[in-house]
Short mmCIF file of C-alpha atoms in Angstrom, two decimals:
data_model
loop_
_atom_site.label_atom_id
_atom_site.label_comp_id
_atom_site.label_asym_id
_atom_site.label_seq_id
_atom_site.Cartn_x
_atom_site.Cartn_y
_atom_site.Cartn_z
CA LEU A 204 188.67 136.05 22.36
CA GLN A 205 187.17 137.28 19.10
CA LEU A 206 189.73 139.03 16.90
CA GLY A 207 188.27 141.49 14.40
CA ASP A 208 184.74 141.98 13.14
CA ARG A 209 182.17 139.19 13.23
CA GLU A 210 181.75 138.65 9.51
CA TYR A 211 182.45 135.98 6.91
CA MET A 212 185.45 137.80 5.44
CA ASN A 213 187.11 137.54 8.86
CA LEU A 214 186.70 133.76 9.12
CA TRP A 215 190.42 133.01 9.52
CA GLN A 216 190.65 135.32 12.57
CA LYS A 217 187.67 133.53 14.15
CA THR A 218 189.23 130.13 13.42
CA ARG A 219 192.57 131.21 14.81
CA ALA A 220 190.97 132.53 18.02
CA ASN A 221 189.02 129.26 18.45
CA LEU A 222 192.10 127.11 17.91
CA ARG A 223 194.14 129.25 20.31
CA TYR A 224 191.48 128.75 23.01
CA ILE A 225 191.15 125.00 22.36
CA CYS A 226 194.91 124.47 22.50
CA SER A 227 195.41 126.58 25.62
CA GLU A 228 192.59 124.90 27.54
CA PHE A 229 192.81 121.30 26.28
CA GLY A 230 196.21 120.98 24.56
CA HIS A 231 197.69 119.00 27.44
CA LEU A 232 194.92 116.37 27.17
CA PHE A 233 195.10 115.45 23.47
CA ASP A 234 197.67 114.88 20.75
CA PHE A 235 195.61 116.34 17.88
CA PHE A 236 192.51 118.44 17.25
CA ILE A 237 190.31 118.50 14.17
CA TYR A 238 188.52 121.72 13.38
CA GLY A 239 185.79 121.56 10.75
CA GLY A 240 182.34 122.73 9.80
CA ASP A 241 179.04 121.08 8.99
CA ASP A 242 180.24 120.19 5.48
CA TYR A 243 183.40 118.47 6.73
CA TYR A 244 184.02 114.75 6.52
CA ILE A 245 187.00 112.59 7.41
CA LEU A 246 188.17 109.25 6.10
CA LEU A 247 189.62 108.01 9.37
CA GLU A 248 191.83 105.34 7.85
CA ASN A 249 193.47 107.99 5.65
CA LEU A 250 193.89 110.31 8.64
CA TYR A 251 195.50 107.54 10.72
CA GLN A 252 197.94 106.73 7.90
CA TYR A 253 198.80 110.39 7.39
CA LEU A 254 199.44 111.05 11.08
CA ALA A 255 201.57 107.89 11.30
CA SER A 256 203.70 108.88 8.29
CA PRO A 257 207.36 109.48 9.19
CA GLN A 258 207.25 113.18 8.27
CA ILE A 259 204.30 113.96 10.55
CA ALA A 260 205.16 111.49 13.34
CA ASP A 261 208.75 112.78 13.63
CA ARG A 262 207.58 116.38 13.78
CA HIS A 263 204.95 115.50 16.39
CA ARG A 264 207.51 113.68 18.56
CA SER A 265 209.78 116.74 18.42
CA GLY A 266 207.15 118.76 20.30
CA VAL A 267 206.83 121.36 17.56
CA ALA A 268 203.25 122.56 17.08
CA LEU A 269 201.72 121.52 13.76
CA TYR A 270 199.08 123.20 11.67
CA LEU A 271 197.98 120.74 9.01
CA GLY A 272 195.95 122.20 6.18
CA ARG A 273 196.41 124.45 3.18
CA ARG A 274 197.00 128.18 2.87
CA TYR A 275 195.30 129.62 -0.18
CA ASN A 276 196.66 132.93 -1.42
CA PHE A 277 193.41 134.44 -2.60
CA SER A 278 189.98 135.41 -1.34
CA MET A 279 186.88 137.02 -2.74
CA ASP A 280 186.09 140.71 -2.36
CA ALA A 281 182.66 140.78 -0.70
CA ASP A 282 181.56 143.89 -2.59
CA SER A 283 182.74 143.18 -6.14
CA GLU A 284 183.33 139.41 -6.23
CA HIS A 285 186.85 139.97 -7.59
CA LEU A 286 189.85 137.96 -6.44
CA LEU A 287 192.23 139.77 -4.11
CA PRO A 288 195.70 138.28 -4.68
CA ALA A 289 197.17 139.90 -1.56
CA HIS A 290 194.76 138.05 0.74
CA PHE A 291 194.72 134.44 1.90
CA PHE A 292 192.67 131.93 3.84
CA HIS A 293 193.34 128.55 5.39
CA SER A 294 191.52 125.38 4.50
CA GLY A 295 191.72 121.69 5.28
CA GLY A 296 194.17 119.36 3.61
#
């Protein structure tokens, strides 16, 4: 399900729709999903340590859904290249 227009400035809506589909179709098969692009890399040892940390492991055991990443409270205006403080986007951790 694509939410909103198919354009770069709507990337978070595309990501959210993809994650919703992945979790609804495959969530019962896996503990975690990683969503990244062609410029994404992972240091697996660091990821294993992070997921095993008490804060994350306890939350995971509680059954509460987790979104791990960062929410940035700005984005670029496609027409003027000015920052828009009222907008945000999500990125990896």
